[in-house]
Coordinates of N, CA and C in Angstrom, one line a residue:
X1 N -12.7 31.3 11.8 CA -13.1 30.4 12.9 C -14.6 30.4 13.0
X2 N -15.1 29.3 13.2 CA -16.6 29.1 13.4 C -16.9 29.0 14.8
X3 N -17.8 29.9 15.3 CA -18.2 29.9 16.7 C -19.7 29.5 16.7
X4 N -19.9 28.3 17.2 CA -21.3 27.8 17.2 C -21.7 27.4 18.6
X5 N -22.8 27.9 19.0 CA -23.3 27.5 20.3 C -24.3 26.4 20.1
X6 N -24.0 25.3 20.8 CA -24.9 24.1 20.6 C -25.6 23.8 21.9
X7 N -26.8 23.3 21.8 CA -27.5 22.9 22.9 C -28.1 21.5 22.6
X8 N -27.8 20.6 23.5 CA -28.3 19.3 23.3 C -29.2 19.0 24.4
X9 N -30.4 18.6 24.1 CA -31.4 18.3 25.1 C -32.0 16.9 24.9
X10 N -32.1 16.1 25.9 CA -32.7 14.8 25.8 C -33.9 14.9 26.7
X11 N -35.0 14.6 26.2 CA -36.3 14.6 26.9 C -36.8 13.2 27.0
X12 N -37.2 12.8 28.2 CA -37.7 11.5 28.4 C -38.9 11.6 29.3
X13 N -40.0 10.9 28.8 CA -41.2 10.9 29.6 C -41.1 10.0 30.7
X14 N -41.2 10.5 32.0 CA -41.1 9.7 33.2 C -42.5 9.6 33.9
X15 N -43.5 9.9 33.2 CA -44.8 9.9 33.8 C -45.2 8.5 34.4
X16 N -44.9 7.5 33.6 CA -45.3 6.1 34.1 C -44.4 5.8 35.3
X17 N -43.2 6.2 35.3 CA -42.3 5.9 36.5 C -42.8 6.6 37.7
X18 N -43.2 7.9 37.6 CA -43.7 8.6 38.7 C -45.1 8.1 39.2
X19 N -45.9 7.7 38.3 CA -47.2 7.1 38.7 C -47.0 5.8 39.4
X20 N -46.0 5.0 38.9 CA -45.6 3.7 39.6 C -45.1 4.0 41.0
X21 N -44.3 5.0 41.2 CA -43.8 5.4 42.5 C -44.9 5.8 43.4
X22 N -45.9 6.5 42.9 CA -47.0 7.0 43.7 C -47.9 5.8 44.1
X23 N -48.1 4.9 43.2 CA -48.9 3.6 43.5 C -48.2 2.8 44.5
X24 N -46.8 2.8 44.4 CA -46.1 2.0 45.4 C -46.2 2.6 46.8
X25 N -46.1 3.9 46.9 CA -46.2 4.6 48.2 C -47.6 4.4 48.8
X26 N -48.6 4.5 47.9 CA -50.0 4.3 48.4 C -50.2 2.9 48.9
X27 N -49.6 2.0 48.1 CA -49.7 0.6 48.5 C -49.0 0.3 49.9
X28 N -47.8 1.0 50.1 CA -47.1 0.8 51.3 C -47.9 1.4 52.5
X29 N -48.6 2.6 52.2 CA -49.4 3.2 53.2 C -50.6 2.3 53.6
X30 N -51.2 1.7 52.6 CA -52.3 0.7 52.9 C -51.8 -0.4 53.7
X31 N -50.7 -1.0 53.4 CA -50.1 -2.1 54.1 C -49.8 -1.8 55.5
X32 N -49.2 -0.6 55.7 CA -48.9 -0.1 57.1 C -50.1 0.1 57.9
X33 N -51.2 0.6 57.3 CA -52.4 0.8 58.0 C -53.0 -0.5 58.4
X34 N -53.0 -1.5 57.5 CA -53.5 -2.8 57.8 C -52.7 -3.5 58.9
X35 N -51.3 -3.4 58.8 CA -50.4 -3.9 59.8 C -50.7 -3.4 61.2
X36 N -50.9 -2.0 61.2 CA -51.1 -1.4 62.5 C -52.5 -1.7 63.1
X37 N -53.4 -1.9 62.2 CA -54.8 -2.2 62.6 C -55.1 -3.6 63.1
X38 N -54.2 -4.5 62.8 CA -54.3 -5.9 63.3 C -54.1 -5.9 64.8
X39 N -55.1 -6.4 65.5 CA -55.0 -6.4 67.0 C -54.0 -7.5 67.5
X40 N -53.7 -8.5 66.8 CA -52.8 -9.6 67.2 C -51.4 -9.1 67.3
X41 N -50.6 -9.9 68.1 CA -49.2 -9.8 68.2 C -48.6 -10.4 66.9
X42 N -47.7 -9.7 66.2 CA -47.1 -10.2 65.0 C -45.6 -10.2 65.2
X43 N -45.0 -11.4 65.0 CA -43.6 -11.6 65.2 C -43.0 -12.1 63.9
X44 N -41.9 -11.4 63.6 CA -41.1 -11.8 62.4 C -39.8 -12.5 62.9
X45 N -39.6 -13.7 62.5 CA -38.5 -14.5 63.1 C -37.8 -15.4 62.0
X46 N -36.6 -15.8 62.4 CA -35.8 -16.7 61.6 C -36.2 -18.1 61.8
X47 N -35.8 -19.0 61.0 CA -36.2 -20.4 61.1 C -35.7 -21.0 62.4
X48 N -34.6 -20.5 62.9 CA -34.1 -21.1 64.2 C -34.8 -20.5 65.4
X49 N -35.8 -19.7 65.2 CA -36.5 -19.1 66.4 C -36.1 -17.8 66.8
X50 N -35.0 -17.2 66.2 CA -34.6 -15.9 66.6 C -35.5 -14.8 66.1
X51 N -35.9 -14.0 67.0 CA -36.9 -12.9 66.7 C -36.3 -11.7 66.1
X52 N -36.8 -11.3 64.9 CA -36.2 -10.2 64.2 C -37.0 -8.9 64.5
X53 N -38.3 -9.0 64.7 CA -39.1 -7.8 64.9 C -40.4 -8.3 65.6
X54 N -41.1 -7.4 66.2 CA -42.4 -7.7 66.9 C -43.3 -6.5 66.9
X55 N -44.5 -6.7 66.6 CA -45.6 -5.7 66.8 C -46.4 -6.2 68.0
X56 N -46.4 -5.5 69.1 CA -47.2 -5.9 70.2 C -48.7 -6.0 69.9
X57 N -49.4 -6.8 70.7 CA -50.9 -6.9 70.5 C -51.6 -5.6 71.0
X58 N -52.8 -5.4 70.4 CA -53.6 -4.3 70.9 C -54.5 -4.8 72.0
X59 N -54.8 -6.1 72.0 CA -55.9 -6.6 72.8 C -55.5 -7.1 74.2
X60 N -54.2 -7.3 74.4 CA -53.8 -7.8 75.7 C -52.3 -7.3 76.0
X61 N -52.0 -7.3 77.3 CA -50.6 -6.9 77.6 C -49.6 -8.0 77.3
X62 N -48.6 -7.7 76.5 CA -47.6 -8.7 76.3 C -46.8 -9.0 77.5
X63 N -46.2 -10.2 77.6 CA -45.4 -10.6 78.7 C -44.0 -10.0 78.8
X64 N -43.6 -9.6 77.6 CA -42.2 -9.0 77.5 C -42.3 -7.7 76.6
X65 N -41.4 -6.8 76.7 CA -41.3 -5.7 75.8 C -40.6 -6.0 74.5
X66 N -40.8 -5.2 73.5 CA -40.2 -5.4 72.2 C -38.7 -5.5 72.4
X67 N -38.1 -4.6 73.1 CA -36.6 -4.5 73.3 C -36.1 -5.8 74.0
X68 N -36.9 -6.4 74.9 CA -36.5 -7.6 75.6 C -36.5 -8.8 74.7
X69 N -37.3 -8.7 73.6 CA -37.5 -9.9 72.7 C -36.6 -9.9 71.4
X70 N -36.6 -8.8 70.8 CA -35.9 -8.7 69.5 C -34.4 -9.1 69.6
X71 N -34.0 -10.0 68.7 CA -32.6 -10.5 68.7 C -32.4 -11.7 69.6
X72 N -33.4 -12.1 70.3 CA -33.3 -13.3 71.2 C -34.1 -14.4 70.6
X73 N -33.7 -15.6 71.0 CA -34.4 -16.8 70.5 C -35.6 -17.1 71.5
X74 N -36.7 -17.5 70.9 CA -37.9 -17.6 71.8 C -37.7 -18.7 72.9
X75 N -36.7 -19.6 72.6 CA -36.4 -20.6 73.7 C -35.9 -20.0 75.0
X76 N -35.4 -18.8 74.9 CA -34.9 -18.1 76.1 C -36.0 -17.6 77.0
X77 N -37.2 -17.4 76.6 CA -38.2 -16.8 77.4 C -39.6 -17.4 77.4
X78 N -39.8 -18.2 76.3 CA -41.2 -18.8 76.2 C -41.2 -20.1 77.1
X79 N -42.4 -20.4 77.6 CA -42.5 -21.7 78.4 C -42.1 -22.9 77.5
X80 N -41.6 -23.9 78.1 CA -41.1 -25.1 77.3 C -42.2 -25.7 76.5
X81 N -43.4 -25.9 77.0 CA -44.5 -26.5 76.3 C -44.9 -25.7 75.1
X82 N -44.8 -24.4 75.2 CA -45.1 -23.5 74.0 C -44.0 -23.6 73.0
X83 N -42.7 -23.7 73.4 CA -41.6 -23.8 72.5 C -41.7 -25.1 71.7
X84 N -42.1 -26.2 72.4 CA -42.2 -27.5 71.7 C -43.3 -27.4 70.6
X85 N -44.5 -26.9 70.9 CA -45.6 -26.7 69.9 C -45.1 -25.8 68.8
X86 N -44.4 -24.7 69.1 CA -44.0 -23.8 68.1 C -43.0 -24.4 67.2
X87 N -42.0 -25.2 67.7 CA -41.0 -25.8 66.9 C -41.6 -26.9 66.0
X88 N -42.6 -27.6 66.5 CA -43.2 -28.6 65.6 C -44.0 -28.0 64.5
X89 N -44.7 -26.9 64.8 CA -45.4 -26.2 63.8 C -44.5 -25.5 62.8
X90 N -43.4 -24.9 63.3 CA -42.4 -24.2 62.5 C -41.8 -25.2 61.5
X91 N -41.4 -26.4 62.0 CA -40.8 -27.4 61.1 C -41.8 -27.8 60.0
X92 N -43.1 -28.0 60.4 CA -44.1 -28.4 59.4 C -44.3 -27.2 58.4
X93 N -44.2 -26.0 58.9 CA -44.3 -24.8 58.0 C -43.2 -24.8 56.9
X94 N -42.0 -25.0 57.3 CA -40.9 -25.0 56.4 C -40.8 -26.2 55.5
X95 N -41.4 -27.4 56.0 CA -41.4 -28.6 55.2 C -42.5 -28.5 54.1
X96 N -43.7 -28.1 54.6 CA -44.9 -28.1 53.7 C -45.2 -26.7 53.0
X97 N -44.8 -25.7 53.7 CA -45.0 -24.3 53.1 C -46.4 -23.7 53.3
X98 N -47.3 -24.4 53.9 CA -48.6 -23.9 54.2 C -48.8 -23.4 55.6
X99 N -49.8 -22.6 55.8 CA -50.1 -22.1 57.1 C -50.2 -23.2 58.2
X100 N -49.6 -22.9 59.3 CA -49.7 -23.8 60.5 C -50.3 -23.0 61.6
X101 N -51.0 -23.8 62.4 CA -51.8 -23.2 63.5 C -51.8 -24.1 64.7
X102 N -51.6 -23.5 65.9 CA -51.7 -24.3 67.2 C -52.2 -23.4 68.3
X103 N -52.7 -24.0 69.3 CA -53.2 -23.3 70.5 C -52.4 -23.7 71.7
X104 N -52.3 -22.7 72.6 CA -51.6 -23.0 73.9 C -52.2 -22.1 75.0
X105 N -51.8 -22.4 76.2 CA -52.3 -21.6 77.3 C -51.1 -21.1 78.1
X106 N -51.3 -19.9 78.7 CA -50.2 -19.3 79.6 C -50.9 -18.9 80.8
X107 N -50.2 -18.9 81.9 CA -50.7 -18.4 83.2 C -50.1 -17.0 83.3
X108 N -51.0 -16.0 83.3 CA -50.6 -14.6 83.4 C -51.4 -14.0 84.6
X109 N -50.7 -13.4 85.5 CA -51.3 -12.8 86.7 C -52.2 -13.8 87.4
X110 N -51.9 -15.0 87.5 CA -52.7 -16.0 88.2 C -53.9 -16.5 87.4
X111 N -54.0 -16.2 86.2 CA -55.1 -16.6 85.3 C -54.6 -17.3 84.1
X112 N -55.3 -18.4 83.7 CA -54.9 -19.1 82.5 C -55.5 -18.3 81.3
X113 N -54.7 -18.1 80.3 CA -55.1 -17.4 79.1 C -54.8 -18.3 77.9
X114 N -55.8 -18.4 77.0 CA -55.6 -19.2 75.8 C -55.2 -18.3 74.7
X115 N -54.3 -18.9 73.9 CA -53.7 -18.2 72.7 C -53.8 -19.1 71.5
X116 N -53.9 -18.4 70.4 CA -53.9 -19.1 69.1 C -52.7 -18.5 68.3
X117 N -51.9 -19.4 67.8 CA -50.7 -18.9 67.0 C -50.8 -19.5 65.6
X118 N -50.7 -18.5 64.6 CA -50.7 -18.9 63.2 C -49.3 -18.5 62.6
X119 N -48.7 -19.5 61.9 CA -47.4 -19.3 61.3 C -47.5 -19.2 59.8
X120 N -46.8 -18.3 59.2 CA -46.9 -18.1 57.8 C -45.4 -18.0 57.3
X121 N -45.1 -18.7 56.3 CA -43.7 -18.7 55.7 C -43.5 -17.5 54.8
X122 N -42.4 -16.8 55.1 CA -42.1 -15.6 54.2 C -41.1 -16.0 53.1
X123 N -40.1 -16.8 53.5 CA -39.1 -17.3 52.6 C -38.4 -18.5 53.2
X124 N -37.3 -19.0 52.6 CA -36.7 -20.2 53.1 C -36.1 -20.1 54.5
X125 N -36.0 -18.9 55.0 CA -35.4 -18.8 56.4 C -36.2 -17.9 57.3
X126 N -37.3 -17.4 56.9 CA -38.0 -16.5 57.8 C -39.5 -16.8 57.7
X127 N -40.2 -16.4 58.8 CA -41.6 -16.6 58.9 C -42.2 -15.5 59.8
X128 N -43.6 -15.4 59.8 CA -44.3 -14.5 60.6 C -45.2 -15.4 61.5
X129 N -45.4 -14.9 62.7 CA -46.5 -15.5 63.6 C -47.4 -14.5 64.0
X130 N -48.7 -14.8 64.0 CA -49.7 -14.0 64.5 C -50.4 -14.7 65.7
X131 N -50.3 -14.0 66.9 CA -50.8 -14.6 68.1 C -52.0 -13.8 68.6
X132 N -53.1 -14.5 68.9 CA -54.4 -13.9 69.3 C -54.8 -14.5 70.6
X133 N -55.3 -13.7 71.5 CA -55.9 -14.1 72.8 C -57.3 -14.6 72.5
X134 N -57.5 -15.9 72.7 CA -58.8 -16.6 72.4 C -59.5 -17.0 73.7
X135 N -59.1 -16.5 74.8 CA -59.6 -16.9 76.1 C -61.1 -16.7 76.2
X136 N -61.6 -15.6 75.8 CA -63.1 -15.4 75.8 C -63.9 -16.4 74.9
X137 N -63.3 -16.6 73.7 CA -64.0 -17.6 72.8 C -64.0 -19.0 73.5
X138 N -62.9 -19.4 74.2 CA -62.8 -20.7 74.8 C -63.9 -20.7 76.0
X139 N -64.0 -19.6 76.7 CA -64.9 -19.6 77.8 C -66.4 -19.7 77.3
X140 N -66.6 -19.0 76.2 CA -68.0 -19.1 75.6 C -68.3 -20.5 75.1
X141 N -67.3 -21.2 74.5 CA -67.5 -22.6 74.1 C -67.8 -23.5 75.2
X142 N -67.1 -23.3 76.3 CA -67.3 -24.2 77.5 C -68.7 -23.9 78.1
X143 N -69.1 -22.6 78.2 CA -70.4 -22.3 78.7 C -71.5 -22.9 77.8
X144 N -71.3 -22.8 76.5 CA -72.3 -23.3 75.6 C -72.4 -24.8 75.7
X145 N -71.3 -25.5 75.8 CA -71.3 -27.0 76.0 C -71.9 -27.4 77.3
X146 N -71.6 -26.7 78.4 CA -72.2 -26.9 79.7 C -73.7 -26.7 79.7
X147 N -74.1 -25.7 79.0 CA -75.6 -25.5 78.9 C -76.3 -26.6 78.1
X148 N -75.7 -27.0 77.0 CA -76.2 -28.1 76.3 C -76.3 -29.4 77.1
X149 N -75.3 -29.7 77.9 CA -75.3 -30.9 78.7 C -76.3 -30.8 79.8
X150 N -76.6 -29.6 80.3 CA -77.7 -29.5 81.3 C -79.0 -29.7 80.7
X151 N -79.2 -29.2 79.5 CA -80.5 -29.4 78.8 C -80.7 -30.9 78.5
X152 N -79.7 -31.5 78.0 CA -79.8 -33.0 77.7 C -80.0 -33.8 79.0
X153 N -79.5 -33.3 80.1 CA -79.7 -34.1 81.4 C -81.1 -34.0 81.9
X154 N -81.9 -33.0 81.4 CA -83.3 -32.9 81.9 C -84.2 -33.9 81.5

């Protein structure tokens, strides 16, 4: 009887795979840092207006908490005039596929605040919005225009 011990070994170089994983993790870390560093409110939503996720803004207090908003349709809590502008821009976004932008105002704590909303298409059923408080820029524009009018009136 023949008693033979056999050892079969398969060696595969996975260096490229591991480097690719590392690059992917580093890329994800960079994107996360970028995402967290953006001061604007970022909302991920479905084409019908249902909010899937939200990153609150750094620069102003949001009107609702993340838990209040996620899973709800923006029609349930946003002012009607903002919803109309949003839906018009959203329809144009999904029809044309390119960035859409609009401005609106909200009254918060008795003060009118100006906002700029930018919409970006993610796929055929989802989009992102980035909302920035532009109140100070608007005030600066009005002050500059008023100053020019005064100079011209002299």
